[in-house]
């Protein structure tokens, strides 16, 4: 909460798309999976808060739960309480993780669900070690169900779920090894069975769309294509060296597997610094656990607290600006949301939603009316709507300050008569997608009432 107000996190103006999918139209997220709407939809529709605020708050709560789960996992993995506290604080003090948690991003629920599943898998191994098969079986089933729910949110969770059997090996440094290997195998088998029985159709459909370059493409198609073989080799060498230092050793192997997964796939999220940093947080709990295992057992509180604070300062210095500086999309979202809420219920909003690869979704649920927004795709769409309906407002968003959409926006405006601005604001040009910049700075956003006109009029300078 200290590091920034709630707001959308997705790049290319797609944050409101996910919020809308959770509120009333889960089908628009079908290319990714039903899990996001299943998790956040009931709360968003509960009426206890505005739907987008409810989603932001729920994700913030899930993100805040992650360090608590990591502490418990570290203790289960045979780390003493001071090193376990250090691992939890490393995650809690990371400014990027904290900022993306208070948003609509799918990263926060995935990280927390997988971390919870990992903790349950590690506890199952302990119960198997203690010859308590019923308790171990119940924990394996619970871990599998959490993992499957994470897999239903987005394909980025699939490799993390595939690494879940490693949870059974986190305490493998102590005897007996056989019980922990059995627990790891049980987690793998039950997770695969639960995924097939509960979500087989969905997962197959999402995989097909992703590999066919649909809206969910990127991560799946990039598996096995390392962004830098040198980084992978260096990570493997460092992990091998860390095994001689770490006590216990299993958390280092656990961390190395997760870091290697991200190194292999991270280039798929290279559209902007903030998106890249967000993706790099997927293995953050495992990495924090592995780093804590490298430190001496007699660490004590004198180091368990200062080290995470120094780490947070270093991350803030290197990556903080990308994470905390608000993009044009984020600034515009708050303004448009507030203005749509003030419009009369019987009025309709027209805007350009897509132009080529550029997208700008609007928070249309804030408008009290029942009319769906008009997505202007042709220059005559706005004129036709203004002639047919009693009240139409033209929302010229930041997408019109781009090479892809400026011509459509100008042509649509030229065919109607526009009142003086009902609301207007300018924002700094801070694109969320590196390949889709703005063609002017600052970026104007205006809301005007549109009326039908006899023909095209001359545009003012």
Coordinates of C-alpha atoms in Angstrom, one line a residue:
X1 CA 0.0 0.0 0.0
X2 CA 2.9 2.4 0.7
X3 CA 4.5 1.8 -2.7
X4 CA 1.6 2.9 -4.8
X5 CA -2.2 3.2 -5.1
X6 CA -4.2 0.4 -6.6
X7 CA -4.3 0.4 -10.3
X8 CA -3.9 -1.7 -13.5
X9 CA -0.6 -3.4 -14.2
X10 CA -1.0 -5.0 -17.6
X11 CA 0.8 -3.5 -20.6
X12 CA -0.7 -2.3 -23.8
X13 CA -3.9 -1.1 -22.1
X14 CA -5.2 -4.5 -21.3
X15 CA -5.6 -4.2 -17.5
X16 CA -9.4 -3.5 -17.8
X17 CA -9.8 -6.6 -20.0
X18 CA -8.9 -8.8 -17.0
X19 CA -11.1 -6.9 -14.6
X20 CA -14.0 -7.2 -17.0
X21 CA -13.4 -10.9 -17.4
X22 CA -13.6 -11.4 -13.6
X23 CA -16.7 -9.2 -13.3
X24 CA -19.0 -10.3 -16.0
X25 CA -17.5 -11.9 -19.1
X26 CA -15.1 -14.8 -18.3
X27 CA -15.2 -15.8 -22.0
X28 CA -12.8 -13.0 -22.9
X29 CA -10.2 -14.8 -20.8
X30 CA -10.8 -18.2 -22.4
X31 CA -7.4 -18.1 -24.2
X32 CA -5.7 -18.1 -20.8
X33 CA -8.0 -20.2 -18.6
X34 CA -11.0 -19.9 -16.3
X35 CA -9.0 -19.7 -13.0
X36 CA -8.7 -15.9 -12.8
X37 CA -12.5 -15.3 -13.0
X38 CA -13.1 -18.3 -10.6
X39 CA -10.8 -16.8 -8.0
X40 CA -11.6 -13.1 -8.1
X41 CA -15.0 -13.0 -9.8
X42 CA -17.2 -13.7 -6.7
X43 CA -15.5 -11.0 -4.7
X44 CA -15.7 -8.5 -7.6
X45 CA -19.4 -9.1 -7.9
X46 CA -20.1 -9.1 -4.2
X47 CA -20.9 -5.4 -4.0
X48 CA -18.8 -4.9 -0.9
X49 CA -16.5 -2.5 -2.9
X50 CA -16.2 -1.3 -6.5
X51 CA -15.4 -4.4 -8.6
X52 CA -11.9 -3.3 -9.6
X53 CA -11.0 -2.1 -6.1
X54 CA -12.2 -5.5 -4.8
X55 CA -9.8 -7.3 -7.3
X56 CA -6.9 -5.0 -6.4
X57 CA -7.4 -5.6 -2.7
X58 CA -7.8 -9.4 -3.1
X59 CA -4.5 -9.5 -5.0
X60 CA -2.8 -7.4 -2.4
X61 CA -4.0 -9.7 0.3
X62 CA -2.8 -12.8 -1.7
X63 CA 0.6 -11.1 -2.3
X64 CA 0.9 -10.3 1.4
X65 CA 0.2 -13.9 2.3
X66 CA 3.2 -15.1 0.2
X67 CA 6.0 -14.2 2.7
X68 CA 4.1 -15.9 5.5
X69 CA 3.8 -19.1 3.5
X70 CA 7.5 -18.8 2.6
X71 CA 8.5 -18.6 6.2
X72 CA 6.5 -21.8 6.9
X73 CA 8.1 -23.5 3.9
X74 CA 11.6 -22.6 5.0
X75 CA 10.9 -24.0 8.5
X76 CA 9.6 -27.2 6.9
X77 CA 12.7 -27.4 4.7
X78 CA 14.9 -27.5 7.9
X79 CA 16.0 -23.9 7.9
X80 CA 16.3 -22.3 11.4
X81 CA 13.9 -19.5 12.3
X82 CA 16.4 -16.7 11.6
X83 CA 17.2 -17.8 8.1
X84 CA 13.5 -18.6 7.5
X85 CA 12.7 -15.0 8.6
X86 CA 15.3 -13.7 6.2
X87 CA 13.8 -15.6 3.3
X88 CA 10.4 -14.2 4.1
X89 CA 11.6 -10.7 4.4
X90 CA 13.5 -10.9 1.1
X91 CA 10.1 -11.5 -0.5
X92 CA 8.2 -9.0 1.6
X93 CA 10.7 -6.2 1.0
X94 CA 10.9 -6.5 -2.7
X95 CA 9.4 -3.3 -4.1
X96 CA 8.4 -4.8 -7.5
X97 CA 6.6 -7.7 -5.9
X98 CA 4.8 -5.4 -3.5
X99 CA 3.7 -3.0 -6.3
X100 CA 2.4 -5.6 -8.7
X101 CA 0.6 -7.3 -5.9
X102 CA -1.8 -4.4 -5.5
X103 CA -3.1 -4.6 -9.1
X104 CA -5.2 -6.9 -11.3
X105 CA -2.1 -8.8 -12.4
X106 CA -2.3 -12.6 -12.5
X107 CA 1.3 -12.9 -11.1
X108 CA 0.2 -12.4 -7.5
X109 CA -2.4 -15.2 -7.3
X110 CA -0.2 -17.6 -9.3
X111 CA 2.8 -17.1 -7.0
X112 CA 0.8 -17.5 -3.8
X113 CA -1.2 -20.5 -5.1
X114 CA 2.0 -22.3 -6.2
X115 CA 3.8 -21.4 -2.9
X116 CA 0.9 -22.7 -0.9
X117 CA 0.9 -26.0 -2.9
X118 CA 4.7 -26.3 -2.4
X119 CA 4.3 -25.9 1.4
X120 CA 1.6 -28.6 1.5
X121 CA 3.7 -30.9 -0.6
X122 CA 6.7 -30.4 1.7
X123 CA 4.4 -31.1 4.7
X124 CA 3.1 -34.2 3.0
X125 CA 6.7 -35.5 2.8
X126 CA 7.1 -34.9 6.5
X127 CA 3.9 -36.8 7.3
X128 CA 5.1 -39.6 5.0
X129 CA 8.4 -39.6 6.9
X130 CA 6.4 -39.9 10.2
X131 CA 4.4 -42.8 8.9
X132 CA 1.1 -41.0 8.8
X133 CA -0.2 -42.0 5.4
X134 CA -3.7 -40.5 5.7
X135 CA -2.4 -37.1 6.6
X136 CA 0.2 -37.3 3.9
X137 CA -2.4 -38.3 1.3
X138 CA -4.8 -35.4 2.3
X139 CA -1.9 -32.9 2.0
X140 CA -0.9 -34.3 -1.4
X141 CA -4.4 -33.9 -2.6
X142 CA -4.7 -30.3 -1.3
X143 CA -1.4 -29.4 -2.8
X144 CA -2.5 -30.8 -6.2
X145 CA -5.8 -28.9 -6.1
X146 CA -4.0 -25.6 -5.4
X147 CA -1.6 -26.2 -8.2
X148 CA -4.3 -27.1 -10.7
X149 CA -6.1 -23.8 -9.8
X150 CA -2.9 -21.9 -10.5
X151 CA -2.6 -23.7 -13.8
X152 CA -6.2 -22.6 -14.7
X153 CA -5.2 -18.9 -14.2
X154 CA -2.6 -18.6 -17.0
X155 CA -0.1 -20.8 -18.8
X156 CA 2.9 -19.1 -17.1
X157 CA 1.9 -21.2 -14.1
X158 CA 2.3 -24.5 -15.9
X159 CA 6.1 -24.9 -15.6
X160 CA 5.9 -23.9 -11.9
X161 CA 3.3 -26.6 -11.4
X162 CA 5.5 -29.1 -13.3
X163 CA 8.2 -28.3 -10.7
X164 CA 5.9 -28.9 -7.8
X165 CA 7.2 -32.5 -7.1
X166 CA 10.4 -30.9 -5.9
X167 CA 8.5 -29.8 -2.8
X168 CA 8.6 -33.4 -1.6
X169 CA 12.4 -33.3 -1.7
X170 CA 13.0 -30.1 0.3
X171 CA 13.8 -32.0 3.5
X172 CA 15.7 -34.8 1.7
X173 CA 19.0 -33.9 3.5
X174 CA 17.8 -35.9 6.5
X175 CA 16.9 -39.6 6.5
X176 CA 15.0 -41.4 5.3
X177 CA 15.2 -40.5 1.6
X178 CA 12.7 -43.1 0.5
X179 CA 9.7 -41.5 2.2
X180 CA 10.5 -38.1 0.5
X181 CA 11.0 -39.6 -2.9
X182 CA 7.7 -41.4 -2.5
X183 CA 6.0 -38.1 -1.5
X184 CA 7.5 -36.3 -4.5
X185 CA 6.2 -39.0 -6.9
X186 CA 2.8 -38.9 -5.2
X187 CA 2.6 -35.1 -5.7
X188 CA 3.5 -35.5 -9.4
X189 CA 0.9 -38.3 -10.0
X190 CA -2.0 -36.8 -8.1
X191 CA -1.4 -33.3 -9.6
X192 CA -1.4 -34.8 -13.1
X193 CA -4.6 -36.8 -12.3
X194 CA -6.3 -33.8 -10.8
X195 CA -5.4 -31.6 -13.8
X196 CA -6.8 -34.2 -16.2
X197 CA -10.0 -34.9 -14.3
X198 CA -10.9 -31.3 -13.4
X199 CA -9.3 -29.2 -16.1
X200 CA -8.2 -31.5 -19.0
X201 CA -10.4 -29.8 -21.6
X202 CA -9.6 -26.3 -20.5
X203 CA -5.8 -26.9 -20.4
X204 CA -5.8 -28.6 -23.8
X205 CA -7.8 -25.8 -25.3
X206 CA -5.5 -23.1 -23.9
X207 CA -2.4 -25.0 -25.0
X208 CA -3.8 -25.3 -28.5
X209 CA -4.6 -21.6 -28.7
X210 CA -1.2 -20.6 -27.3
X211 CA 0.8 -22.8 -29.6
X212 CA -1.3 -21.5 -32.6
X213 CA -0.2 -17.9 -31.8
X214 CA -3.5 -16.9 -30.2
X215 CA -3.9 -14.3 -27.5
X216 CA -2.3 -16.5 -25.0
X217 CA 0.8 -17.2 -27.2
X218 CA 4.2 -16.4 -25.9
X219 CA 5.3 -18.5 -23.0
X220 CA 4.3 -22.0 -24.2
X221 CA 5.8 -21.4 -27.7
X222 CA 9.0 -20.2 -26.1
X223 CA 9.7 -23.2 -23.9
X224 CA 13.1 -24.7 -24.8
X225 CA 14.3 -21.5 -26.3
X226 CA 16.7 -19.9 -23.9
X227 CA 17.1 -16.1 -24.1
X228 CA 20.8 -16.6 -23.3
X229 CA 22.6 -20.0 -23.1
X230 CA 25.4 -18.2 -21.3
X231 CA 23.0 -17.2 -18.5
X232 CA 21.7 -20.8 -18.2
X233 CA 25.3 -22.2 -18.1
X234 CA 26.4 -19.6 -15.4
X235 CA 23.3 -20.4 -13.3
X236 CA 24.0 -24.1 -13.5
X237 CA 27.7 -23.6 -12.4
X238 CA 26.7 -21.3 -9.6
X239 CA 24.1 -23.8 -8.4
X240 CA 26.7 -26.6 -8.4
X241 CA 29.1 -24.5 -6.4
X242 CA 26.4 -23.5 -3.9
X243 CA 25.6 -27.1 -3.1
X244 CA 29.0 -27.4 -1.4
X245 CA 28.1 -24.4 0.9
X246 CA 24.4 -24.7 1.5
X247 CA 23.0 -26.5 4.5
X248 CA 20.5 -27.9 3.8
X249 CA 21.2 -28.5 0.1
X250 CA 17.7 -29.2 -1.3
X251 CA 16.5 -25.5 -1.3
X252 CA 19.4 -24.7 -3.6
X253 CA 18.4 -27.3 -6.1
X254 CA 14.8 -26.1 -5.8
X255 CA 15.9 -22.5 -6.5
X256 CA 18.1 -23.5 -9.4
X257 CA 15.3 -25.3 -11.1
X258 CA 12.9 -22.3 -10.9
X259 CA 15.6 -19.8 -12.0
X260 CA 16.5 -21.9 -15.0
X261 CA 12.8 -22.1 -16.0
X262 CA 12.6 -18.3 -16.0
X263 CA 15.9 -17.9 -17.9
X264 CA 14.6 -20.2 -20.6
X265 CA 11.3 -18.4 -21.0
X266 CA 11.8 -14.8 -19.8
X267 CA 12.3 -13.3 -23.3
X268 CA 8.6 -13.9 -24.0
X269 CA 7.8 -11.1 -21.6
X270 CA 10.4 -8.6 -22.8
X271 CA 7.9 -6.0 -24.1
X272 CA 8.8 -3.5 -21.3
X273 CA 11.0 -3.3 -18.2
X274 CA 8.0 -3.5 -15.9
X275 CA 6.6 -6.6 -17.6
X276 CA 10.1 -8.3 -17.6
X277 CA 10.6 -7.5 -13.9
X278 CA 7.2 -8.9 -13.1
X279 CA 7.8 -12.2 -14.9
X280 CA 11.2 -12.5 -13.1
X281 CA 9.3 -12.6 -9.8
X282 CA 7.8 -16.0 -10.5
X283 CA 10.8 -17.8 -9.0
X284 CA 11.2 -15.2 -6.2
X285 CA 10.1 -17.4 -3.3
X286 CA 12.3 -20.3 -4.4
X287 CA 15.2 -18.0 -4.9
X288 CA 14.8 -16.4 -1.5
X289 CA 14.7 -19.9 0.0
X290 CA 17.8 -21.0 -1.7
X291 CA 19.7 -17.8 -0.8
X292 CA 18.7 -18.3 2.9
X293 CA 20.1 -21.8 2.8
X294 CA 23.5 -20.5 1.7
X295 CA 23.9 -18.3 4.8
X296 CA 25.4 -19.7 8.1
X297 CA 23.1 -21.3 10.7
X298 CA 24.2 -18.9 13.4
X299 CA 23.0 -15.9 11.4
X300 CA 21.0 -14.3 14.1
X301 CA 18.6 -11.3 14.0
X302 CA 21.5 -8.9 13.6
X303 CA 21.7 -10.0 10.0
X304 CA 18.3 -11.5 9.3
X305 CA 16.6 -8.1 9.2
X306 CA 19.3 -5.7 7.7
X307 CA 20.1 -8.0 4.7
X308 CA 16.6 -7.9 3.3
X309 CA 16.5 -4.2 3.8
X310 CA 19.7 -3.7 1.9
X311 CA 18.4 -6.0 -0.8
X312 CA 15.2 -4.0 -1.1
X313 CA 17.3 -0.8 -1.5
X314 CA 19.4 -2.4 -4.2
X315 CA 16.4 -3.6 -6.1
X316 CA 14.7 -0.2 -5.8
X317 CA 17.9 1.5 -7.1
X318 CA 18.2 -0.9 -10.1
X319 CA 14.5 -1.6 -10.9
X320 CA 12.4 0.7 -8.8
X321 CA 11.8 3.4 -11.4
X322 CA 10.4 0.9 -13.9
X323 CA 8.1 -0.7 -11.2
X324 CA 6.9 2.5 -9.5
X325 CA 6.7 5.0 -12.3
X326 CA 3.2 5.1 -13.5
X327 CA 2.6 4.6 -17.2
X328 CA 0.2 6.6 -19.4
X329 CA -2.2 3.7 -19.3
X330 CA -2.2 3.7 -15.5
X331 CA -2.7 7.4 -15.1
X332 CA -5.4 7.5 -17.8
X333 CA -7.3 4.6 -16.2
X334 CA -8.0 6.5 -13.0
X335 CA -9.2 9.6 -14.9
X336 CA -11.4 7.7 -17.4
X337 CA -12.9 5.6 -14.6
X338 CA -13.9 8.7 -12.6
X339 CA -15.4 10.5 -15.6
X340 CA -17.4 7.5 -16.8
X341 CA -19.0 7.2 -13.4
X342 CA -20.3 10.8 -13.7
X343 CA -22.0 10.4 -17.1
X344 CA -25.8 10.1 -17.3
X345 CA -27.0 6.5 -17.4
X346 CA -28.8 6.9 -20.7
X347 CA -25.7 8.0 -22.6
X348 CA -23.4 5.8 -24.6
X349 CA -19.6 6.0 -24.8
X350 CA -17.8 5.6 -28.1
X351 CA -14.0 5.0 -28.3
X352 CA -11.3 3.4 -30.4
X353 CA -10.4 0.1 -28.7
X354 CA -7.9 -1.4 -31.1
X355 CA -5.7 -0.3 -33.9
X356 CA -3.3 -2.9 -35.2
X357 CA -1.4 -4.4 -32.3
X358 CA -2.2 -1.5 -30.0
X359 CA -5.1 -1.9 -27.5
X360 CA -6.7 0.5 -25.1
X361 CA -9.4 -1.1 -22.9
X362 CA -11.6 1.3 -20.8
X363 CA -13.2 0.6 -17.4
X364 CA -16.7 0.6 -18.9
X365 CA -18.2 -1.1 -15.7
X366 CA -17.8 2.3 -14.0
X367 CA -20.5 3.8 -16.3
X368 CA -23.9 3.5 -14.6
X369 CA -25.8 2.9 -17.8
X370 CA -26.7 -0.4 -19.4
X371 CA -25.4 0.4 -22.9
X372 CA -22.2 -1.3 -23.9
X373 CA -19.5 1.0 -25.2
X374 CA -19.3 1.5 -29.0
X375 CA -16.0 0.4 -30.3
X376 CA -15.2 2.6 -33.3
X377 CA -13.6 0.5 -36.0
X378 CA -14.6 2.7 -39.0
X379 CA -14.7 6.5 -39.4
X380 CA -18.5 6.4 -39.9
X381 CA -19.2 4.4 -36.7
X382 CA -19.3 7.5 -34.5
X383 CA -21.5 9.5 -36.9
X384 CA -24.0 6.6 -37.2
X385 CA -24.3 6.2 -33.5
X386 CA -24.7 10.0 -32.9
X387 CA -27.5 10.0 -35.5
X388 CA -29.3 7.0 -34.1
X389 CA -29.0 7.6 -30.3
X390 CA -30.1 10.5 -28.2
X391 CA -26.8 10.8 -26.2
X392 CA -23.3 9.7 -27.3
X393 CA -20.0 10.8 -25.8
X394 CA -16.8 10.5 -27.7
X395 CA -13.9 9.4 -25.6
X396 CA -10.6 10.3 -27.3
X397 CA -8.1 8.1 -25.3
X398 CA -4.3 7.9 -25.4
X399 CA -4.6 5.4 -28.3
X400 CA -5.3 8.3 -30.6
X401 CA -1.9 9.7 -29.8
X402 CA -0.3 7.0 -31.7
X403 CA 0.7 6.3 -35.3
X404 CA -1.6 3.3 -35.4
X405 CA -4.9 5.0 -34.4
X406 CA -4.5 8.7 -35.0
X407 CA -6.0 8.6 -38.5
X408 CA -9.1 6.7 -37.4
X409 CA -9.7 9.0 -34.5
X410 CA -9.3 12.2 -36.6
X411 CA -11.6 10.8 -39.3
X412 CA -14.3 9.8 -36.9
X413 CA -14.2 13.2 -35.2
X414 CA -14.4 15.0 -38.6
X415 CA -17.8 13.4 -39.3
X416 CA -19.6 14.7 -36.2
X417 CA -20.2 17.9 -34.3
X418 CA -18.5 17.9 -30.9
X419 CA -19.4 20.0 -27.9
X420 CA -16.6 21.6 -25.8
X421 CA -14.8 19.1 -23.7
X422 CA -16.9 17.6 -20.9
X423 CA -13.6 16.5 -19.3
X424 CA -10.0 16.6 -20.4
X425 CA -6.6 15.8 -19.1
X426 CA -3.0 15.5 -20.4
X427 CA -0.6 12.8 -19.3
X428 CA 3.2 12.3 -19.7
X429 CA 4.0 9.9 -22.6
X430 CA 5.1 6.8 -20.8
X431 CA 4.3 3.8 -23.0
X432 CA 3.7 0.5 -21.3
X433 CA 4.8 -1.4 -24.4
X434 CA 8.2 -0.6 -25.7
X435 CA 7.3 -1.3 -29.4
X436 CA 4.2 0.9 -29.2
X437 CA 5.3 4.5 -28.3
X438 CA 3.2 7.6 -28.5
X439 CA 3.7 10.2 -31.2
X440 CA 3.3 13.2 -29.0
X441 CA 4.1 14.3 -25.4
X442 CA 2.1 15.1 -23.4
X443 CA -0.8 12.8 -24.4
X444 CA -4.3 14.4 -24.4
X445 CA -7.4 12.5 -23.3
X446 CA -10.8 14.2 -23.8
X447 CA -14.4 13.3 -23.3
X448 CA -17.0 15.2 -25.5
X449 CA -20.6 14.8 -26.4
X450 CA -21.0 14.0 -30.1
X451 CA -23.9 15.1 -32.4
X452 CA -24.7 14.1 -35.9
X453 CA -23.6 16.5 -38.6
X454 CA -24.6 17.0 -42.2
X455 CA -21.2 16.1 -43.4
X456 CA -17.5 16.3 -42.6
X457 CA -16.4 19.5 -40.9
X458 CA -13.0 21.1 -40.9
X459 CA -10.8 20.0 -38.0
X460 CA -9.5 22.7 -35.8
X461 CA -5.7 22.9 -35.5

